[in-house]
Each structure stands twice: as structure tokens, then as C-alpha cells.
One Martini backbone bead per residue (centre of mass of N, CA, C, O) as a GRO file, in nm:
protein
  491
    1MET     BB    1   4.199   9.604  17.054
    2SER     BB    2   4.420   9.769  16.899
    3SER     BB    3   4.638   9.782  16.647
    4GLU     BB    4   4.884   9.867  16.804
    5ASP     BB    5   4.867   9.645  17.010
    6VAL     BB    6   4.900   9.408  16.805
    7GLU     BB    7   5.180   9.491  16.700
    8ILE     BB    8   5.330   9.480  16.969
    9LYS     BB    9   5.268   9.184  17.028
   10ASP     BB   10   5.396   9.065  16.773
   11ALA     BB   11   5.677   9.170  16.833
   12ILE     BB   12   5.719   9.021  17.100
   13ASN     BB   13   5.659   8.731  16.939
   14GLY     BB   14   5.836   8.768  16.657
   15ARG     BB   15   5.659   8.920  16.457
   16PRO     BB   16   5.592   9.076  16.194
   17LEU     BB   17   5.470   9.357  16.076
   18LEU     BB   18   5.215   9.479  15.934
   19PRO     BB   19   5.122   9.616  15.669
   20LYS     BB   20   5.005   9.889  15.567
   21GLY     BB   21   4.650   9.855  15.524
   22LYS     BB   22   4.644   9.574  15.675
   23ASP     BB   23   4.498   9.276  15.769
   24SER     BB   24   4.454   8.958  15.891
   25ASN     BB   25   4.298   8.865  15.626
   26GLU     BB   26   4.559   8.916  15.423
   27VAL     BB   27   4.723   8.745  15.652
   28LEU     BB   28   4.878   8.501  15.763
   29SER     BB   29   4.906   8.344  16.027
   30GLN     BB   30   5.088   8.176  16.245
   31GLY     BB   31   5.217   7.861  16.181
   32SER     BB   32   5.264   7.504  16.105
   33ASP     BB   33   5.454   7.267  16.017
   34SER     BB   34   5.545   6.946  15.990
   35SER     BB   35   5.782   7.003  16.213
   36GLY     BB   36   5.644   7.234  16.429
   37ARG     BB   37   5.724   7.484  16.303
   38ASP     BB   38   5.718   7.795  16.223
   39SER     BB   39   5.579   7.992  15.985
   40PRO     BB   40   5.572   8.219  15.764
   41VAL     BB   41   5.466   8.513  15.660
   42VAL     BB   42   5.199   8.520  15.425
   43ASN     BB   43   5.031   8.550  15.142
   44VAL     BB   44   4.766   8.412  15.008
   45ASP     BB   45   4.794   8.503  14.690
   46ASP     BB   46   5.144   8.513  14.749
   47GLN     BB   47   5.311   8.257  14.808
   48ARG     BB   48   5.608   8.185  14.928
   49GLU     BB   49   5.887   8.046  14.865
   50THR     BB   50   6.094   7.783  14.981
   51TRP     BB   51   6.318   7.590  15.093
   52GLY     BB   52   6.325   7.262  15.086
   53ARG     BB   53   6.595   7.278  15.248
   54LYS     BB   54   6.855   7.359  15.449
   55ALA     BB   55   7.079   7.270  15.250
   56ASP     BB   56   7.009   7.452  15.014
   57PHE     BB   57   7.089   7.715  15.150
   58MET     BB   58   7.379   7.653  15.249
   59LEU     BB   59   7.499   7.571  14.967
   60SER     BB   60   7.420   7.842  14.825
   61CYS     BB   61   7.598   8.022  15.009
   62VAL     BB   62   7.865   7.874  14.972
   63GLY     BB   63   7.879   7.893  14.673
   64TYR     BB   64   7.874   8.203  14.660
   65ALA     BB   65   8.116   8.270  14.845
   66VAL     BB   66   8.270   8.027  14.711
   67GLY     BB   67   8.491   8.144  14.474
   68LEU     BB   68   8.731   8.259  14.267
   69GLY     BB   69   8.872   8.433  14.477
   70ASN     BB   70   8.972   8.197  14.658
   71ILE     BB   71   9.181   8.111  14.431
   72TRP     BB   72   9.294   8.393  14.273
   73ARG     BB   73   9.337   8.601  14.529
   74PHE     BB   74   9.418   8.516  14.829
   75PRO     BB   75   9.693   8.378  14.797
   76TYR     BB   76   9.831   8.636  14.686
   77LEU     BB   77   9.763   8.826  14.917
   78CYS     BB   78   9.907   8.672  15.136
   79TYR     BB   79  10.188   8.677  15.012
   80ALA     BB   80  10.209   9.001  14.959
   81ASN     BB   81  10.106   9.066  15.293
   82GLY     BB   82  10.287   8.855  15.494
   83GLY     BB   83  10.159   8.592  15.487
   84GLY     BB   84  10.087   8.466  15.790
   85ALA     BB   85  10.030   8.760  15.890
   86PHE     BB   86   9.764   8.807  15.721
   87LEU     BB   87   9.568   8.654  15.905
   88ILE     BB   88   9.513   8.861  16.122
   89PRO     BB   89   9.354   9.084  15.967
   90TYR     BB   90   9.164   8.885  15.832
   91LEU     BB   91   9.021   8.787  16.101
   92ILE     BB   92   8.942   9.066  16.212
   93MET     BB   93   8.761   9.142  15.968
   94LEU     BB   94   8.573   8.911  15.990
   95VAL     BB   95   8.457   8.979  16.283
   96ILE     BB   96   8.404   9.316  16.250
   97CYS     BB   97   8.272   9.291  15.935
   98GLY     BB   98   8.181   9.033  15.791
   99MET     BB   99   7.977   8.888  15.979
  100PRO     BB  100   7.774   9.117  16.038
  101MET     BB  101   7.701   9.175  15.740
  102PHE     BB  102   7.608   8.887  15.668
  103TYR     BB  103   7.390   8.873  15.881
  104MET     BB  104   7.227   9.117  15.809
  105GLU     BB  105   7.141   9.033  15.520
  106LEU     BB  106   7.004   8.767  15.595
  107ALA     BB  107   6.806   8.874  15.820
  108ALA     BB  108   6.655   9.073  15.647
  109GLY     BB  109   6.543   8.870  15.439
  110GLN     BB  110   6.398   8.694  15.639
  111TYR     BB  111   6.211   8.895  15.787
  112PHE     BB  112   6.070   9.013  15.518
  113SER     BB  113   6.056   8.843  15.256
  114LEU     BB  114   6.262   9.008  15.066
  115GLY     BB  115   6.417   9.178  14.858
  116PRO     BB  116   6.624   9.441  14.830
  117ILE     BB  117   6.411   9.662  14.771
  118GLY     BB  118   6.205   9.578  14.999
  119VAL     BB  119   6.389   9.594  15.241
  120TRP     BB  120   6.474   9.899  15.224
  121GLY     BB  121   6.181  10.008  15.200
  122SER     BB  122   6.099   9.911  15.493
  123ILE     BB  123   6.294  10.078  15.648
  124CYS     BB  124   6.305  10.297  15.400
  125PRO     BB  125   6.197  10.455  15.131
  126LEU     BB  126   6.471  10.596  15.050
  127PHE     BB  127   6.634  10.309  15.040
  128LYS     BB  128   6.567  10.180  14.762
  129GLY     BB  129   6.821  10.260  14.606
  130ILE     BB  130   7.005  10.055  14.729
  131GLY     BB  131   6.865   9.811  14.605
  132MET     BB  132   6.885   9.890  14.313
  133ALA     BB  133   7.193   9.913  14.300
  134SER     BB  134   7.256   9.619  14.364
  135ILE     BB  135   7.114   9.507  14.115
  136VAL     BB  136   7.290   9.657  13.906
  137VAL     BB  137   7.559   9.530  13.987
  138SER     BB  138   7.476   9.227  13.948
  139PHE     BB  139   7.403   9.267  13.645
  140LEU     BB  140   7.690   9.357  13.549
  141VAL     BB  141   7.845   9.103  13.661
  142CYS     BB  142   7.691   8.890  13.497
  143ILE     BB  143   7.802   8.964  13.223
  144TYR     BB  144   8.116   8.874  13.282
  145TYR     BB  145   8.105   8.610  13.448
  146ASN     BB  146   8.003   8.430  13.211
  147VAL     BB  147   8.263   8.458  13.047
  148ILE     BB  148   8.436   8.295  13.237
  149ILE     BB  149   8.267   8.038  13.204
  150ALA     BB  150   8.327   8.013  12.907
  151TRP     BB  151   8.627   7.971  12.930
  152CYS     BB  152   8.595   7.707  13.096
  153LEU     BB  153   8.445   7.548  12.877
  154TYR     BB  154   8.662   7.559  12.663
  155PHE     BB  155   8.891   7.429  12.825
  156LEU     BB  156   8.739   7.165  12.878
  157ALA     BB  157   8.689   7.082  12.587
  158ILE     BB  158   9.016   7.087  12.503
  159SER     BB  159   9.096   6.845  12.715
  160PHE     BB  160   8.981   6.615  12.532
  161ARG     BB  161   9.287   6.480  12.505
  162SER     BB  162   9.607   6.355  12.494
  163GLU     BB  163   9.701   6.669  12.477
  164VAL     BB  164   9.769   6.973  12.568
  165LEU     BB  165   9.793   7.268  12.381
  166TRP     BB  166   9.996   7.428  12.603
  167LYS     BB  167  10.283   7.266  12.609
  168HIS     BB  168  10.394   7.381  12.332
  169CYS     BB  169  10.598   7.573  12.063
  170ASN     BB  170  10.482   7.421  11.773
  171ASN     BB  171  10.264   7.641  11.702
  172TRP     BB  172  10.106   7.881  11.515
  173TRP     BB  173  10.073   8.087  11.778
  174ASN     BB  174  10.364   8.100  11.814
  175THR     BB  175  10.659   8.246  11.902
  176ASP     BB  176  10.999   8.315  11.936
  177ASN     BB  177  10.945   8.351  12.273
  178CYS     BB  178  10.884   8.073  12.309
  179TYR     BB  179  10.912   7.869  12.620
  180GLU     BB  180  11.040   7.545  12.715
  181GLY     BB  181  11.136   7.468  13.027
  182ARG     BB  182  11.452   7.509  13.175
  183LEU     BB  183  11.612   7.752  13.310
  184PRO     BB  184  11.875   7.915  13.347
  185ASP     BB  185  12.065   8.048  13.600
  186ALA     BB  186  12.075   8.288  13.438
  187LYS     BB  187  11.906   8.571  13.401
  188ASN     BB  188  12.096   8.642  13.154
  189CYS     BB  189  12.181   8.499  12.854
  190ALA     BB  190  12.427   8.681  12.780
  191SER     BB  191  12.620   8.532  13.005
  192MET     BB  192  12.593   8.280  12.788
  193ILE     BB  193  12.826   8.217  12.594
  194ASN     BB  194  12.788   7.966  12.371
  195ALA     BB  195  12.541   7.829  12.489
  196THR     BB  196  12.342   7.540  12.595
  197ILE     BB  197  11.998   7.486  12.596
  198ASN     BB  198  11.766   7.269  12.761
  199ALA     BB  199  11.535   7.351  12.519
  200THR     BB  200  11.226   7.498  12.376
  201VAL     BB  201  11.140   7.670  12.090
  202ALA     BB  202  10.979   7.763  11.815
  203GLY     BB  203  11.269   7.741  11.638
  204GLY     BB  204  11.403   7.555  11.864
  205ASN     BB  205  11.720   7.528  11.950
  206ILE     BB  206  11.946   7.680  12.164
  207THR     BB  207  12.294   7.766  12.082
  208ASN     BB  208  12.286   8.096  12.077
  209CYS     BB  209  12.236   8.338  12.360
  210THR     BB  210  12.347   8.628  12.331
  211SER     BB  211  12.035   8.737  12.205
  212ILE     BB  212  11.902   8.630  12.477
  213ASN     BB  213  11.630   8.728  12.688
  214THR     BB  214  11.450   8.587  12.938
  215LYS     BB  215  11.246   8.821  12.986
  216ASP     BB  216  11.109   8.772  12.683
  217LEU     BB  217  10.985   8.518  12.765
  218THR     BB  218  10.733   8.275  12.697
  219SER     BB  219  10.473   8.082  12.754
  220PRO     BB  220  10.264   7.863  12.618
  221SER     BB  221  10.006   7.942  12.785
  222LEU     BB  222  10.023   8.250  12.716
  223GLU     BB  223   9.995   8.217  12.411
  224PHE     BB  224   9.741   8.059  12.407
  225TRP     BB  225   9.568   8.280  12.544
  226ASN     BB  226   9.628   8.524  12.350
  227HIS     BB  227   9.648   8.377  12.043
  228TYR     BB  228   9.396   8.166  12.067
  229VAL     BB  229   9.165   8.229  12.248
  230LEU     BB  230   9.154   8.558  12.216
  231GLU     BB  231   9.303   8.716  12.009
  232ILE     BB  232   9.442   8.991  12.069
  233SER     BB  233   9.426   9.301  11.999
  234ASP     BB  234   9.520   9.630  12.020
  235GLY     BB  235   9.220   9.691  12.133
  236ILE     BB  236   8.910   9.819  12.209
  237GLY     BB  237   8.911   9.984  11.932
  238ASN     BB  238   8.973   9.681  11.807
  239PRO     BB  239   8.754   9.422  11.816
  240GLY     BB  240   8.698   9.265  11.572
  241ILE     BB  241   8.599   8.956  11.615
  242VAL     BB  242   8.408   8.693  11.678
  243LYS     BB  243   8.449   8.418  11.885
  244TRP     BB  244   8.282   8.146  11.828
  245GLU     BB  245   8.363   7.954  12.052
  246LEU     BB  246   8.289   8.153  12.285
  247PHE     BB  247   8.008   8.215  12.198
  248LEU     BB  248   7.903   7.922  12.241
  249CYS     BB  249   7.977   7.909  12.536
  250LEU     BB  250   7.793   8.141  12.626
  251VAL     BB  251   7.535   8.024  12.543
  252ILE     BB  252   7.548   7.768  12.726
  253ALA     BB  253   7.579   7.913  12.990
  254TRP     BB  254   7.290   8.065  12.971
  255ILE     BB  255   7.126   7.806  12.949
  256GLY     BB  256   7.214   7.684  13.218
  257ILE     BB  257   7.112   7.920  13.395
  258TYR     BB  258   6.817   7.903  13.328
  259PHE     BB  259   6.764   7.596  13.409
  260CYS     BB  260   6.854   7.668  13.717
  261MET     BB  261   6.644   7.936  13.760
  262TRP     BB  262   6.329   7.900  13.650
  263LYS     BB  263   6.225   7.775  13.951
  264GLY     BB  264   6.410   7.883  14.142
  265VAL     BB  265   6.504   7.742  14.442
  266LYS     BB  266   6.398   7.457  14.350
  267SER     BB  267   6.645   7.434  14.139
  268SER     BB  268   6.904   7.561  14.251
  269GLY     BB  269   6.896   7.388  14.523
  270LYS     BB  270   6.987   7.119  14.366
  271VAL     BB  271   7.253   7.191  14.204
  272VAL     BB  272   7.440   7.257  14.460
  273TYR     BB  273   7.505   6.963  14.546
  274PHE     BB  274   7.736   6.977  14.333
  275THR     BB  275   7.870   7.267  14.289
  276ALA     BB  276   7.950   7.295  14.612
  277THR     BB  277   8.113   7.009  14.650
  278PHE     BB  278   8.318   6.945  14.416
  279PRO     BB  279   8.555   7.145  14.471
  280TYR     BB  280   8.653   6.987  14.728
  281VAL     BB  281   8.736   6.734  14.594
  282VAL     BB  282   8.953   6.870  14.399
  283LEU     BB  283   9.119   7.017  14.616
  284PHE     BB  284   9.214   6.763  14.754
  285ILE     BB  285   9.349   6.630  14.525
  286LEU     BB  286   9.542   6.867  14.464
  287PHE     BB  287   9.680   6.858  14.736
  288ILE     BB  288   9.799   6.580  14.728
  289ARG     BB  289   9.952   6.630  14.454
  290GLY     BB  290  10.113   6.889  14.538
  291VAL     BB  291  10.283   6.788  14.794
  292THR     BB  292  10.443   6.567  14.586
  293PHE     BB  293  10.597   6.775  14.474
  294PRO     BB  294  10.871   6.914  14.363
  295GLY     BB  295  10.886   7.220  14.548
  296ALA     BB  296  10.635   7.260  14.740
  297ASN     BB  297  10.772   7.391  14.989
  298ILE     BB  298  10.846   7.654  14.854
  299GLY     BB  299  10.556   7.767  14.825
  300ILE     BB  300  10.456   7.731  15.123
  301GLU     BB  301  10.662   7.925  15.249
  302TYR     BB  302  10.577   8.174  15.103
  303TYR     BB  303  10.286   8.175  15.201
  304LEU     BB  304  10.352   8.150  15.539
  305THR     BB  305  10.569   8.334  15.586
  306PRO     BB  306  10.617   8.571  15.815
  307LYS     BB  307  10.573   8.943  15.795
  308TRP     BB  308  10.548   9.146  16.053
  309GLU     BB  309  10.594   9.437  15.927
  310LYS     BB  310  10.328   9.449  15.760
  311LEU     BB  311  10.135   9.538  16.003
  312LYS     BB  312  10.222   9.854  15.956
  313ASP     BB  313  10.058   9.843  15.697
  314PRO     BB  314   9.759   9.969  15.580
  315LYS     BB  315   9.726   9.811  15.321
  316VAL     BB  316   9.686   9.532  15.446
  317TRP     BB  317   9.417   9.594  15.587
  318VAL     BB  318   9.264   9.673  15.335
  319ALA     BB  319   9.307   9.403  15.187
  320ALA     BB  320   9.154   9.236  15.400
  321ALA     BB  321   8.876   9.384  15.381
  322THR     BB  322   8.835   9.348  15.083
  323GLN     BB  323   8.836   9.038  15.076
  324ILE     BB  324   8.595   8.994  15.255
  325PHE     BB  325   8.381   9.136  15.074
  326TYR     BB  326   8.450   8.985  14.819
  327SER     BB  327   8.403   8.685  14.926
  328LEU     BB  328   8.109   8.717  15.062
  329GLY     BB  329   7.921   8.906  14.894
  330ILE     BB  330   7.885   9.203  14.988
  331GLY     BB  331   7.626   9.428  14.842
  332PHE     BB  332   7.451   9.260  14.607
  333GLY     BB  333   7.172   9.110  14.733
  334SER     BB  334   7.202   8.792  14.757
  335LEU     BB  335   7.156   8.747  15.061
  336VAL     BB  336   6.884   8.862  15.080
  337ALA     BB  337   6.742   8.673  14.878
  338MET     BB  338   6.812   8.405  15.014
  339GLY     BB  339   6.698   8.465  15.291
  340SER     BB  340   6.384   8.516  15.194
  341TYR     BB  341   6.348   8.177  15.180
  342ASN     BB  342   6.313   8.152  15.468
  343LYS     BB  343   6.220   8.074  15.762
  344PHE     BB  344   6.154   8.286  16.019
  345HIS     BB  345   6.293   8.089  16.261
  346ASN     BB  346   6.566   8.075  16.156
  347ASN     BB  347   6.905   8.023  16.242
  348ILE     BB  348   7.094   8.271  16.101
  349PHE     BB  349   7.341   8.313  16.283
  350ARG     BB  350   7.460   8.031  16.259
  351ASP     BB  351   7.480   8.034  15.952
  352ALA     BB  352   7.669   8.279  15.915
  353VAL     BB  353   7.906   8.171  16.063
  354THR     BB  354   7.953   7.908  15.921
  355ILE     BB  355   7.995   8.024  15.635
  356SER     BB  356   8.231   8.217  15.699
  357ILE     BB  357   8.425   7.993  15.792
  358ILE     BB  358   8.421   7.826  15.536
  359ASN     BB  359   8.528   8.039  15.345
  360CYS     BB  360   8.803   8.098  15.490
  361ALA     BB  361   8.908   7.808  15.496
  362THR     BB  362   8.915   7.773  15.183
  363SER     BB  363   9.118   7.999  15.122
  364VAL     BB  364   9.357   7.871  15.284
  365PHE     BB  365   9.353   7.600  15.145
  366ALA     BB  366   9.393   7.707  14.851
  367GLY     BB  367   9.687   7.805  14.905
  368PHE     BB  368   9.818   7.533  14.913
  369VAL     BB  369   9.748   7.438  14.632
  370VAL     BB  370   9.874   7.671  14.475
  371PHE     BB  371  10.174   7.684  14.605
  372SER     BB  372  10.258   7.402  14.556
  373THR     BB  373  10.249   7.440  14.243
  374LEU     BB  374  10.442   7.693  14.229
  375GLY     BB  375  10.682   7.541  14.347
  376PHE     BB  376  10.698   7.336  14.105
  377MET     BB  377  10.756   7.557  13.898
  378SER     BB  378  11.004   7.679  14.016
  379TYR     BB  379  11.165   7.407  13.999
  380THR     BB  380  11.124   7.337  13.689
  381LEU     BB  381  11.201   7.651  13.571
  382ASN     BB  382  11.397   7.817  13.747
  383LYS     BB  383  11.212   8.008  13.922
  384PRO     BB  384  11.099   8.238  14.099
  385ILE     BB  385  10.810   8.291  14.260
  386GLU     BB  386  10.755   8.584  14.163
  387GLU     BB  387  10.739   8.482  13.850
  388VAL     BB  388  10.481   8.265  13.894
  389ALA     BB  389  10.311   8.440  14.047
  390GLY     BB  390   9.950   8.502  14.076
  391SER     BB  391   9.639   8.657  13.964
  392GLY     BB  392   9.353   8.597  13.862
  393PRO     BB  393   9.296   8.479  13.547
  394GLY     BB  394   9.596   8.410  13.508
  395LEU     BB  395   9.606   8.172  13.707
  396VAL     BB  396   9.379   7.989  13.562
  397PHE     BB  397   9.476   8.041  13.234
  398VAL     BB  398   9.803   8.010  13.285
  399VAL     BB  399   9.965   7.904  13.535
  400TYR     BB  400   9.806   7.633  13.599
  401PRO     BB  401   9.827   7.508  13.305
  402GLN     BB  402  10.138   7.502  13.314
  403ALA     BB  403  10.148   7.288  13.547
  404ILE     BB  404   9.970   7.069  13.404
  405ALA     BB  405  10.170   7.020  13.163
  406GLN     BB  406  10.387   6.874  13.367
  407MET     BB  407  10.205   6.651  13.407
  408PRO     BB  408  10.076   6.359  13.422
  409VAL     BB  409   9.804   6.326  13.262
  410SER     BB  410   9.704   6.627  13.210
  411PRO     BB  411   9.404   6.617  13.102
  412VAL     BB  412   9.285   6.509  13.372
  413TRP     BB  413   9.362   6.776  13.536
  414ALA     BB  414   9.216   6.968  13.353
  415ILE     BB  415   8.929   6.868  13.393
  416LEU     BB  416   8.913   6.899  13.696
  417PHE     BB  417   8.985   7.198  13.725
  418PHE     BB  418   8.756   7.319  13.527
  419ILE     BB  419   8.519   7.206  13.682
  420MET     BB  420   8.575   7.362  13.942
  421ILE     BB  421   8.565   7.648  13.814
  422LEU     BB  422   8.282   7.623  13.707
  423THR     BB  423   8.126   7.575  13.969
  424LEU     BB  424   8.224   7.836  14.113
  425GLY     BB  425   8.087   8.024  13.903
  426LEU     BB  426   7.789   7.924  13.919
  427ASP     BB  427   7.725   7.993  14.206
  428SER     BB  428   7.776   8.302  14.186
  429GLN     BB  429   7.568   8.344  13.963
  430PHE     BB  430   7.319   8.252  14.111
  431GLY     BB  431   7.323   8.478  14.337
  432MET     BB  432   7.311   8.730  14.140
  433MET     BB  433   7.053   8.653  13.992
  434GLU     BB  434   6.874   8.642  14.245
  435ALA     BB  435   6.883   8.935  14.304
  436VAL     BB  436   6.742   9.031  14.055
  437ILE     BB  437   6.493   8.863  14.039
  438THR     BB  438   6.381   8.905  14.330
  439GLY     BB  439   6.374   9.208  14.343
  440LEU     BB  440   6.172   9.249  14.092
  441VAL     BB  441   5.942   9.055  14.168
  442ASP     BB  442   5.871   9.185  14.441
  443GLU     BB  443   5.815   9.476  14.319
  444TYR     BB  444   5.680   9.324  14.052
  445LYS     BB  445   5.432   9.108  14.062
  446ILE     BB  446   5.373   9.047  13.755
  447LEU     BB  447   5.633   8.876  13.710
  448ASN     BB  448   5.543   8.612  13.864
  449LYS     BB  449   5.342   8.506  13.639
  450ARG     BB  450   5.625   8.515  13.431
  451LYS     BB  451   5.898   8.402  13.542
  452GLU     BB  452   6.025   8.228  13.309
  453LEU     BB  453   6.036   8.472  13.117
  454PHE     BB  454   6.195   8.677  13.286
  455VAL     BB  455   6.454   8.495  13.319
  456ALA     BB  456   6.503   8.493  13.006
  457ALA     BB  457   6.525   8.804  12.968
  458THR     BB  458   6.767   8.839  13.167
  459CYS     BB  459   6.967   8.655  13.021
  460LEU     BB  460   6.955   8.813  12.751
  461LEU     BB  461   7.051   9.098  12.869
  462CYS     BB  462   7.328   8.976  12.949
  463PHE     BB  463   7.430   8.840  12.685
  464LEU     BB  464   7.458   9.075  12.474
  465PRO     BB  465   7.699   9.240  12.605
  466GLY     BB  466   7.888   8.973  12.633
  467ILE     BB  467   7.983   8.962  12.335
  468THR     BB  468   8.209   9.183  12.359
  469HIS     BB  469   8.394   8.951  12.531
  470VAL     BB  470   8.430   8.766  12.246
  471THR     BB  471   8.629   8.940  12.125
  472GLN     BB  472   8.943   9.057  12.034
  473GLY     BB  473   8.853   9.326  12.207
  474THR     BB  474   8.862   9.270  12.498
  475LEU     BB  475   8.967   9.286  12.783
  476PRO     BB  476   9.174   9.444  12.944
  477ARG     BB  477   9.496   9.350  13.013
  478CYS     BB  478   9.497   9.394  13.325
  479CYS     BB  479   9.234   9.185  13.366
  480LEU     BB  480   9.382   8.902  13.274
  481HIS     BB  481   9.651   8.893  13.495
  482GLY     BB  482   9.518   9.058  13.730
  483GLU     BB  483   9.617   9.309  13.900
  484PRO     BB  484   9.642   9.619  13.888
  485THR     BB  485   9.868   9.860  13.797
  486LYS     BB  486  10.041  10.152  13.761
  487GLU     BB  487  10.092  10.083  13.443
  488GLU     BB  488   9.782   9.939  13.460
  489PRO     BB  489   9.508  10.087  13.488
  490MET     BB  490   9.209  10.104  13.590
  491SER     BB  491   8.916  10.208  13.376
   0.00000   0.00000   0.00000
């Protein structure tokens, strides 16, 4: 029987074709593992590790897909693009775009048992650049994503006190515009001549508000974020000094990432048992607490009330497709890398569908948690939902902390919330780091002999440019409080 006939027979039997120039003596034939299932084709000299258990893979993928975007991006997009009506284009894009792409990347990694560069190179040598590009993108994202994790660590550390620091306006970092309490009914305070407002500002009680415009007032949490945590300078051209507290948190974050990744999927696959499940525990607790708040129904109504006319707007459909790709993490090479550690005959189609549904269901559920709390803020501060709703880091580090400050035993809620955000960020970081490490180790086999050292070098290379993000001239202002606007374009 010729080699071509053998390859055809192998293909019919569901086995991957042998690499060119190699015979069956260089590659293990299909065998069986202890469970009786077929094991993947592996090289004798360089046997590829696999996930310890199926749950390791599933939780890693769920943790990677269910990230910060599910909390700080989807709820606002849903509210801003038609409320409940947005779920129609969202689910359609999930079925026709998200699931097929998600399945394709996982299946390609599982079939070839290679990282992004190897998979695309096996399909067509010219396509290796696609795999390299995905690794470069993941590497760049890892640089600033761990900065967000460092912010979470910092907020978590300072939450262990009797009262959260961002509750009042009587601190050294507050300005005269700092305002805590319930706003008056008038939109512009100038219409309330010689009125007394039951609230506190940095300078004390307001007794004559003819010169006060409520639109200029800022919350304690916003001033704490800008003037204490970040100490934002005039701009990126004036970097200022490195914030040593954030620098220390960044160091701790990268050390944690290293020790979770240094043994490959054998180590990261165990960490996700906590990091991928704990966010659901906290989300459920916050949901129960949120729906019991006064005004929670206001926020949920804003979140779900359908605006059917929005479905005629192409921008809504673009937003739905963008969120699907953003949330599922398609195109970063992470899914290819994680799928490559599966056994060859794993039912990856079922896994892809299950993970996609879990991811999208989590986004919808997170919307109830976020908007029940925003409704409470709207009621407490006497502001319309439009003025308290937000997205991006501003929701996590400004808006939600402001709501937490209004709760009884606020430090406890702050600790739970920031542990949840921390674990969500870690899982996504694991996936992107896996894309970089697996892609390069599979392409350059010599790196596998010193994998622990290579992982350390990769973490260091990501850490060094990340230091620029913990200076006073940190990220552009448009990136700190949510989506970029026409007035604040993304540069």
C-alpha cells in the first residue's frame, strides 16, 4: 500500500494526516487512554500535554470568554441600542457569526494539536502570518490588561477598612465640586435661589446655591479615581511619576500570572476551578441584593424596555456583532491554543455551543445586576438613568463603587465586587497569555525545554511596557470612563 493510500485511509478513519517527510515510526499511532477513548496523535520525543480533566478545558474557556466585557460593556450596549430589542440582533449574530467562528478556532486547535502559528501554517504556509498577528495582538493586550488587574488589586486592598475611602467629600484629594447626597429636583441649581440643599460638598453645606450648577458637580468616587488612584496629569505628554502603589500591584499581578501559567495547562487548569466559578457566586449575591434596592425596578425597566425602532438602525447590528466577537474572544489565538490541548476525539462542537450559550447568558444576567444597582443610584441621587449609566472601566471603578458606598457594610460589598472583577480579569489574561506561549513554543521547539524560563521572560516583557500605565500620565481620558465619543476620539 502506497503512502498516499495510507494517508487517505487515515483521513477516512478520522486521523490527522502525517506531516510531510515523516513516517509512522516518528509518530505514535492512534492508541487508547485509560477511559477507552482514542488518544491524540503525538510525537514520541515531544509528547504534548493535555488537559487533566474535561472540566479544566471547559472552565478555562468559560473563564476566558466571560470577562470584563460581560460586566462593563454588554449591559450598557443593550441599554443604549434598544433595550430588550437589542437581544434580537445579538442572538442572531451569535448564531450566524459567533458560534461558527468560536467552533472553528477550537476545532482547528484540537485537530492539529498546535498553537495559532502552527495551525495556520498547516492550513497554508502563507497563512502563518495570521497566526503571528494573533500572537502579537494578544501580547499587546496582555500588557494593559494586567494593568486593569492591578487596579482591581489596589481597590481590593484598600477596601479592608471600616469605611470605603470614596464615600465622602472631606478628603485632601476632593475639589470644591465634589458632591455627595441627593441632588435637588431642579436640573440647574441657579433656579433655586437662596435654597438649602441637604447634601455635603468639599467645602461644607451649600446654603446659597445661586452660583452652583449641578452639571459641574462630581461624585466622591470619580474624584477618588482621578485624583487619588490615578492622579491624572495634564496628558500623556506629561507622564509624571510612577504611582508606587499601582506599580506594586502590577508586580504582584504578574507574579501571580507567572505561577498560574508556568506549568502550562496543568497549573492554569486547576486555578480556573476558583477563578471561573467565583464570579457567578458574587453575581448571584449582587443580583439578590440589587433587586431589593429601592429604585431597582427603574434600572431594570431601562435595561429591558424594547425600542423596536432601533432595529432599523444598522449601527445597532454592528454593535451586536462587535460585542459577540469582543465577548467570545475570537481572533486572539487563545481558543486555538486551548483547543490544542484537547484529546483528538473530544466533542468540540458540543463544547463550543455550550460555552457560547453560557457566555451570552452571563452577559444578559450581568445586565440585571448592573442596572438594578444603577436604578438604586438613580433613586438615591435623584438623577436620571442616563446620567448614572456608563460602560468601560468607569463603570467598574467609578459608577459601581459609588453605589457600593451607599450600601450598609460597604467594605464587605466592595471586597466581594473587586474579587469578582479580579477573577474575571485573570481568566481572560490566562487565555491571552496561553496564545502567546503556546504559539511560540510550538513554533520554536527549543523553547519547550526551558518553558518555565520562557514564561518568566514573556511575563517580564509584558510587565516592562506596562509600567508606563501606572504613571500619572496614564491611559487617555477617553479610555478611562467608557466608550470613546466624537468629542474624545480614540487615538
